[in-house]
XYZ file of C-alpha atoms in Angstrom:
125
model
C 89.882 324.306 234.248
C 87.098 321.837 233.633
C 86.577 320.719 230.063
C 83.293 321.297 228.276
C 80.535 320.249 228.833
C 81.447 319.931 232.548
C 82.456 323.574 232.767
C 79.108 324.673 231.350
C 77.196 322.496 233.823
C 79.203 323.928 236.721
C 78.634 327.478 235.507
C 74.886 326.879 235.200
C 74.783 325.339 238.683
C 76.555 328.320 240.265
C 74.360 330.792 238.387
C 71.156 329.038 239.463
C 72.321 328.768 243.088
C 72.552 332.552 243.091
C 69.139 332.994 241.475
C 70.619 334.694 238.416
C 69.386 334.552 234.845
C 71.674 334.048 231.847
C 71.018 337.690 230.950
C 72.170 338.828 234.413
C 75.283 336.654 234.149
C 76.100 338.114 230.739
C 75.565 341.649 232.009
C 76.935 344.431 229.834
C 80.046 342.465 228.895
C 78.634 339.584 226.867
C 75.519 338.606 224.983
C 72.961 336.283 226.501
C 73.491 333.916 223.538
C 77.252 333.768 224.203
C 76.733 332.809 227.855
C 74.102 330.279 226.875
C 76.531 328.630 224.431
C 79.152 328.384 227.184
C 76.645 326.834 229.590
C 75.532 324.263 227.008
C 79.125 323.361 226.193
C 78.992 324.692 222.641
C 81.633 327.344 223.243
C 84.766 327.354 225.392
C 85.314 330.289 227.750
C 88.365 332.502 227.328
C 90.422 333.668 230.331
C 88.698 337.053 229.977
C 85.287 335.359 230.093
C 86.320 333.351 233.175
C 87.297 336.547 234.970
C 83.998 338.194 233.980
C 81.886 335.244 235.098
C 83.726 335.042 238.432
C 83.066 338.726 239.095
C 79.417 338.431 238.070
C 78.911 335.418 240.367
C 81.045 337.022 243.121
C 83.149 333.886 243.488
C 86.765 332.849 243.528
C 87.596 331.573 240.014
C 88.755 328.319 241.657
C 85.114 327.510 242.408
C 84.605 326.955 238.684
C 87.170 324.125 238.725
C 85.210 321.500 240.634
C 82.131 319.431 239.971
C 80.054 318.444 243.010
C 79.809 314.870 241.739
C 83.579 314.507 242.175
C 84.068 312.827 245.590
C 87.685 314.003 245.718
C 86.715 317.609 245.121
C 87.108 320.182 247.888
C 83.997 321.901 246.529
C 81.992 321.266 249.671
C 84.683 322.931 251.765
C 84.762 325.908 249.416
C 81.001 326.220 249.793
C 81.320 325.948 253.579
C 83.965 328.678 253.554
C 81.672 330.844 251.429
C 78.712 330.271 253.738
C 80.871 331.091 256.757
C 81.760 334.401 255.157
C 85.420 333.596 254.530
C 86.699 336.262 252.099
C 87.442 334.901 248.606
C 91.222 335.351 248.939
C 91.220 333.188 252.126
C 89.013 330.323 250.850
C 91.790 328.222 249.292
C 94.010 328.497 252.434
C 90.932 327.643 254.538
C 90.315 324.479 252.494
C 94.002 323.534 252.646
C 94.051 323.951 256.430
C 90.912 321.856 256.921
C 92.265 319.088 254.687
C 95.643 319.141 256.469
C 93.894 318.912 259.832
C 91.802 315.982 258.635
C 94.852 314.153 257.259
C 96.781 314.717 260.477
C 93.845 313.457 262.471
C 93.588 310.291 260.369
C 97.299 309.622 260.788
C 97.138 310.227 264.539
C 94.203 307.915 265.122
C 94.830 305.463 262.287
C 91.204 306.010 261.271
C 90.033 303.851 264.206
C 88.358 306.555 266.234
C 86.827 309.923 265.500
C 89.067 312.924 265.598
C 88.295 316.000 267.578
C 88.639 317.432 271.035
C 88.774 314.967 273.878
C 85.564 315.146 275.912
C 86.034 316.682 279.326
C 85.432 314.509 282.308
C 83.118 315.896 284.865
C 83.580 315.208 288.521
C 80.999 312.909 290.029
C 78.999 314.509 292.834
């Protein structure tokens, strides 16, 4: 899990992306003040709070582990999987498969040419 204040920034980002208020995120389970303190980094979330927040945001808890500024983070792939409608329990395997494909492609082509399907040749008339 991300350390504070990074966790709070990530939580706020995910909440805002979904157009939710702090009150909506807190719901009936937590106070608005409690959620606000977590977002500002003044309070650390418990495992119970992490589960609650994930349900409220309708995300895989793993999505709370990455900051977009991290160039090594598979966050973008998780977001792509989400946008493609990949169910939450398949998002991590989806990301792993895409990364494995990319690594295999780099090894195959030694990073000298783009990877992907070979263009089909069309017969000249």
